[in-house]
Coordinates of C-alpha atoms and ligand atoms in Angstrom, one line a residue:
X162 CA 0.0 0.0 0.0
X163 CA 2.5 2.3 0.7
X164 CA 4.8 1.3 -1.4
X165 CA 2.6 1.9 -4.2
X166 CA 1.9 5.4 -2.9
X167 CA 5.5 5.9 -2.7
X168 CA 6.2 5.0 -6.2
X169 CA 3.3 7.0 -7.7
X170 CA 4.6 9.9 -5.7
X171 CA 7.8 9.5 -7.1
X172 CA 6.7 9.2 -10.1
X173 CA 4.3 12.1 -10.0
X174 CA 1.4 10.1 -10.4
X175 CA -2.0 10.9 -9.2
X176 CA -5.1 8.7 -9.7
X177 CA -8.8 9.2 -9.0
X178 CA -11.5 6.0 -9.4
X179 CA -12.3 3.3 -7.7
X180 CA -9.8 -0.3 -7.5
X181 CA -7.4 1.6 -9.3
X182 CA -4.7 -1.2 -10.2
X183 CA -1.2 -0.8 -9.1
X184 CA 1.2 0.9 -11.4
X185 CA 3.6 -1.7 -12.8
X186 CA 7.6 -0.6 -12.5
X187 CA 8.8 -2.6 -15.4
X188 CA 8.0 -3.4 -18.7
X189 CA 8.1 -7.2 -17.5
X190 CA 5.5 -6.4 -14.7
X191 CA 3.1 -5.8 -16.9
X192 CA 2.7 -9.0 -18.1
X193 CA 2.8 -8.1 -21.8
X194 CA 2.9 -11.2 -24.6
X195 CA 6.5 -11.7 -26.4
X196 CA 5.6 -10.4 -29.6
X197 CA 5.3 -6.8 -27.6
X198 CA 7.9 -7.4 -25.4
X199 CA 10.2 -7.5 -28.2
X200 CA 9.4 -4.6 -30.1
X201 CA 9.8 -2.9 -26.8
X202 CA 13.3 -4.2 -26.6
X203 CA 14.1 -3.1 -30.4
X204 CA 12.8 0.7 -29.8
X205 CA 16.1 0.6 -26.6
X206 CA 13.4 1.8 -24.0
X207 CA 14.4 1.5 -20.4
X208 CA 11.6 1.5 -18.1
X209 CA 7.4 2.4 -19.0
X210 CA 7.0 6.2 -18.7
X211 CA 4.6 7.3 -15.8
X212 CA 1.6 7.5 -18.0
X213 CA 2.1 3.7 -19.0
X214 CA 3.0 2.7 -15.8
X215 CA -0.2 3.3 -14.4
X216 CA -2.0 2.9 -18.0
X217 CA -1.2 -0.5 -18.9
X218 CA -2.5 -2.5 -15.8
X219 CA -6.1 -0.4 -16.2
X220 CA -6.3 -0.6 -20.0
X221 CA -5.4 -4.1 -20.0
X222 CA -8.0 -4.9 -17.3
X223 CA -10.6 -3.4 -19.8
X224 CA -11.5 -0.3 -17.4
X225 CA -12.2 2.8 -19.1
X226 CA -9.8 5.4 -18.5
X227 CA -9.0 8.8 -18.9
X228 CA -5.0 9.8 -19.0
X229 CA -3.9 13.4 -19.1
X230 CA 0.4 13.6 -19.0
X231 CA 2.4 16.0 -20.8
X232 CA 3.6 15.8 -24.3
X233 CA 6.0 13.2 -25.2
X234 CA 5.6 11.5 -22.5
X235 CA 4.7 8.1 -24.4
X236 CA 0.4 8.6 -24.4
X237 CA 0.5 6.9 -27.7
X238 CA 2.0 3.8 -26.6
X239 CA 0.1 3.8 -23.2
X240 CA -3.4 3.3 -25.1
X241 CA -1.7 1.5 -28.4
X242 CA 0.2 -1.9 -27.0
X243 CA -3.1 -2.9 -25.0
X244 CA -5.0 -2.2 -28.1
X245 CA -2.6 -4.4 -30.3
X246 CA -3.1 -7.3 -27.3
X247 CA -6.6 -6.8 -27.4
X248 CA -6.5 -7.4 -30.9
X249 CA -4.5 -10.6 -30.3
X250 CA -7.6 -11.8 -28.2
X251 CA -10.5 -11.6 -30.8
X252 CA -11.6 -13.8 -33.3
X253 CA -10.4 -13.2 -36.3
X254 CA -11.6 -10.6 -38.6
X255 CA -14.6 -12.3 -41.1
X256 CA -15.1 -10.5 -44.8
X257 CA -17.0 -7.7 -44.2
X258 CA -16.0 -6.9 -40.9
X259 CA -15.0 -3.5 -39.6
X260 CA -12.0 -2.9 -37.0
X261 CA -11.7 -4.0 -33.4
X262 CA -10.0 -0.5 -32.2
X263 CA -11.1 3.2 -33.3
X264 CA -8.4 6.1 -32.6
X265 CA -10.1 9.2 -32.7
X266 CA -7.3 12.1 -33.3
X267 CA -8.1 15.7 -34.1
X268 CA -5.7 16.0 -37.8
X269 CA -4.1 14.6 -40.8
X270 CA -0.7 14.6 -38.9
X271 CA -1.5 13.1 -35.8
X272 CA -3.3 10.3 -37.2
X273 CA -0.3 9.0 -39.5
X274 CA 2.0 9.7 -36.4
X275 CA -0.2 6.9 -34.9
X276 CA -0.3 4.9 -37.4
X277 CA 3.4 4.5 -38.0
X278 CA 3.7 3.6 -34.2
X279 CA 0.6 1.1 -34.6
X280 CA 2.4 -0.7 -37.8
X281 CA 6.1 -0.9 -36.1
X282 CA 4.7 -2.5 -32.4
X283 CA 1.5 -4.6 -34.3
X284 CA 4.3 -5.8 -37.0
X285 CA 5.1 -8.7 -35.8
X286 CA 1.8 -10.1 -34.7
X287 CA 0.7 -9.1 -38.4
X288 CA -2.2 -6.6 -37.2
X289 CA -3.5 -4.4 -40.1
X290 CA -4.0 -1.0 -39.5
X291 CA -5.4 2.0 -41.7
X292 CA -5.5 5.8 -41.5
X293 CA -8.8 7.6 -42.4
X294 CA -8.4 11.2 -43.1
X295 CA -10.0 14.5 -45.5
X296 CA -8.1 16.1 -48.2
X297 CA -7.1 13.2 -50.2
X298 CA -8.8 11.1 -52.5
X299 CA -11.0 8.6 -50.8
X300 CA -9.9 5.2 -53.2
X301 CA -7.2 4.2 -51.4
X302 CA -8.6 4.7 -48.0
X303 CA -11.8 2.6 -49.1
X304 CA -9.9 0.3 -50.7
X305 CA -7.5 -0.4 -47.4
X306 CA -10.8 -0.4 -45.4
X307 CA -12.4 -3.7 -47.6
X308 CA -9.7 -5.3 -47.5
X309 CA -10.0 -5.5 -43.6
X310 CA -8.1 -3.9 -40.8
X311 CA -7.8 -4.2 -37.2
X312 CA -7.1 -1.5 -36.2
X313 CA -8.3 2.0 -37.9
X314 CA -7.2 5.8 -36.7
X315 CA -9.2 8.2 -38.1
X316 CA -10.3 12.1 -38.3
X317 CA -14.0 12.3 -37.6
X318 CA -14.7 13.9 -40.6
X319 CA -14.0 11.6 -42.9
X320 CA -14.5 8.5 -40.7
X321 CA -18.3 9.2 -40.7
X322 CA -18.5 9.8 -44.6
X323 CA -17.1 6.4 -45.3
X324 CA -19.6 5.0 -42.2
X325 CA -22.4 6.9 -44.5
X326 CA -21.2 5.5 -47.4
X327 CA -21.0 2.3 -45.8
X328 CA -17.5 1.3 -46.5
X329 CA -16.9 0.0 -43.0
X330 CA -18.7 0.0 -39.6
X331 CA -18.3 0.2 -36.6
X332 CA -20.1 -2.8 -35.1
X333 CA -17.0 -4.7 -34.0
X334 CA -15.3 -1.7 -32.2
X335 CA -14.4 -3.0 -28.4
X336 CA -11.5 -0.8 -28.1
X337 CA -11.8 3.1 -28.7
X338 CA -9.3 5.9 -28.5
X339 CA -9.5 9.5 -28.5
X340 CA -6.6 11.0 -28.7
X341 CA -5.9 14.5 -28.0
X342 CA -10.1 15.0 -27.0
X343 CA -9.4 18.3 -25.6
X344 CA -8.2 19.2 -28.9
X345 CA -10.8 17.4 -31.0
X346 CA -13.9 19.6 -28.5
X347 CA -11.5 23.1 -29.4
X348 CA -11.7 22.6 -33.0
X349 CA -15.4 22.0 -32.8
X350 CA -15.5 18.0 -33.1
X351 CA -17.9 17.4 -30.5
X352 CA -21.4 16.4 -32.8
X353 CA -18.9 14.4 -35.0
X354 CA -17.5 12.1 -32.1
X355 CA -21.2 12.0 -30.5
X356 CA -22.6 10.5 -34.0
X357 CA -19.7 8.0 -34.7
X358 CA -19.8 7.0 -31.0
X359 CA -23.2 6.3 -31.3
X360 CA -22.5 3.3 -33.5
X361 CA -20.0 1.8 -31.4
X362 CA -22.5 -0.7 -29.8
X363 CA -20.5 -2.3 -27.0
X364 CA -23.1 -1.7 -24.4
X365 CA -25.8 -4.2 -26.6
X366 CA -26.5 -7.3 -24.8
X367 CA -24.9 -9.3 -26.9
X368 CA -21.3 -8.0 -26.5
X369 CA -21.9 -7.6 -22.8
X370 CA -21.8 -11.2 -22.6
X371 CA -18.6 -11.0 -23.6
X372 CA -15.7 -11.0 -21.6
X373 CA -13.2 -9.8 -23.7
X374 CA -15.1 -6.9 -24.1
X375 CA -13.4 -3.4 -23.1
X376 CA -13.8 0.1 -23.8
X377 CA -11.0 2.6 -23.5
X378 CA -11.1 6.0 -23.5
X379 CA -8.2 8.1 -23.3
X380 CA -8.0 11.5 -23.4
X381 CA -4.3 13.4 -24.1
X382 CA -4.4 17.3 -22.4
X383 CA -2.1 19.6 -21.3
X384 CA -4.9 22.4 -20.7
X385 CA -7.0 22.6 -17.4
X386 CA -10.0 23.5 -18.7
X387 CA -11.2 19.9 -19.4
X388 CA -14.6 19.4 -17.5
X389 CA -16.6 19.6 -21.0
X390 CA -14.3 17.0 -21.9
X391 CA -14.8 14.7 -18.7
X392 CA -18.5 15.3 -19.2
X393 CA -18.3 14.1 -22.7
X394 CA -16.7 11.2 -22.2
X395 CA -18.6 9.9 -19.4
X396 CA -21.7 10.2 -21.2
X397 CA -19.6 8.3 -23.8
X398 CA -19.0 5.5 -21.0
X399 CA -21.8 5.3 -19.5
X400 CA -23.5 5.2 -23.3
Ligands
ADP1304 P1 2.7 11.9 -26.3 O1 2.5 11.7 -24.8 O2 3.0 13.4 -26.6 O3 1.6 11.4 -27.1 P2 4.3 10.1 -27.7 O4 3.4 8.9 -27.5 O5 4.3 10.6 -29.1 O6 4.1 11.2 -26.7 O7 5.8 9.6 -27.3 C1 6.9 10.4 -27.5 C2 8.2 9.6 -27.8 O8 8.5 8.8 -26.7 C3 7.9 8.6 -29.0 O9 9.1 8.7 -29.8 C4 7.9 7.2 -28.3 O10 8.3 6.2 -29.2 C5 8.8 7.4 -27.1 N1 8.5 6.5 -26.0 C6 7.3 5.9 -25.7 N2 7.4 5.2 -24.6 C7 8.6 5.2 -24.2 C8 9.4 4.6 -23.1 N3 8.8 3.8 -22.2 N4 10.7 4.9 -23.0 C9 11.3 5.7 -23.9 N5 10.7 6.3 -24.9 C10 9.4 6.1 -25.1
MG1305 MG1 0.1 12.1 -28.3

């Protein structure tokens, strides 16, 4: 007990919730399957940054969670290597199927940022990802999505044209990001995020039965003003 207060003291780590798992202090604690643990290994990282210390044990629990810590201080990965062994756990994708995990990030830049990161730790267990964004021809990007990806990172925008135009859906998302939310509500995102969350059905019955179920929601800020935010996303998890 306090040894764990210790460490998140040390660590600068503050947590609110209830059953709040212990923050792992190695990459080893956390329990994570080989084909992670070497990519880890590969990128010459040392020890989980605070974010991931106390990220990984929650996300890969299945608790919802929100996760505000500076920039660069490895967000992407906190949310990203439970997603890729969350993937790992599901059945297969079948023809027609959409992805498992939706990232949610506010631009163009962002989202390939999080893809490249998504393709280099998902490589080796073969996960297929895609990146969904405006101001490019849509062929490609529909073409990626039919032929069936685990993992998809898009802006809203564009996401919910190719929902309306039905080239994918979102009726096998279990795992969903959004990354940088503050950012996404300050550039006016909010009715966009609301409709595509709206099709995520992970509270329908049938899923709830379902124990590999989680939802994950992450949101990345460095402003205080986030209470629209919090509000947002709890109506999200409590949706
Ligand atoms: P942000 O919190 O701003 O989203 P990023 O996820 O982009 O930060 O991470 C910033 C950099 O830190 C990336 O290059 C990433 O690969 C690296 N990084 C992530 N986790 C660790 C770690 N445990 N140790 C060292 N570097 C890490
Ligand atoms: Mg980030």
């Amino acid at each position: 007990e306090t040894e764990v207060e210790e460490y998140r003291q040390r660590r600068e780590i503050t947590v609110e919730g209830r059953d709040v798992p212990k923050p792992v202090k190695s990459f080893r604690d956390v329990g994570f399957p080989d084909y992670v643990m070497q990519e880890i290994i590969k990128a010459g990282f040392v020890e989980p940054t605070a974010i991931q210390a106390q990220g990984w044990p929650m996300a890969l629990k299945g608790r919802d969670l929100i996760g505000i810590a500076e920039t660069g201080s490895g967000k992407t990965l906190a949310y990203l290597l439970p997603a890729i062994v969350h993937v790992n756990a599901q059945p297969i994708l079948a023809p027609g199927d959409g992805p498992i995990v939706l990232v949610l990030a506010p631009t163009r830049e962002l989202a390939v940022q999080i893809q490249q990161e998504s393709a280099k730790f998902g490589a080796s267990s073969r996960i297929k990802n895609t990146c969904i964004y405006g101001g490019v021809p849509k062929g490609p990007q529909v073409r990626d999505l039919q032929k069936g990806v685990e993992i998809v990172i898009a802006t809203p925008g564009r996401l919910i044209d190719m929902l309306e135009s039905h080239h994918t859906n979102l009726r096998r998302v279990t795992y969903l990001v959004l990354d940088e939310a503050d950012r996404m509500l300050d550039m006016g995102f909010e009715p966009q995020i609301r409709k595509i969350i709206s099709q995520v059905t992970i509270g329908s019955a049938d899923l709830k039965a379902n124990h590999a179920i989680r939802q994950h929601v992450d949101i990345v800020s460095e402003s205080q003003k986030y209470n629209k935010l919090v509000k947002l996303l709890e109506d999200i998890m409590d949706g």
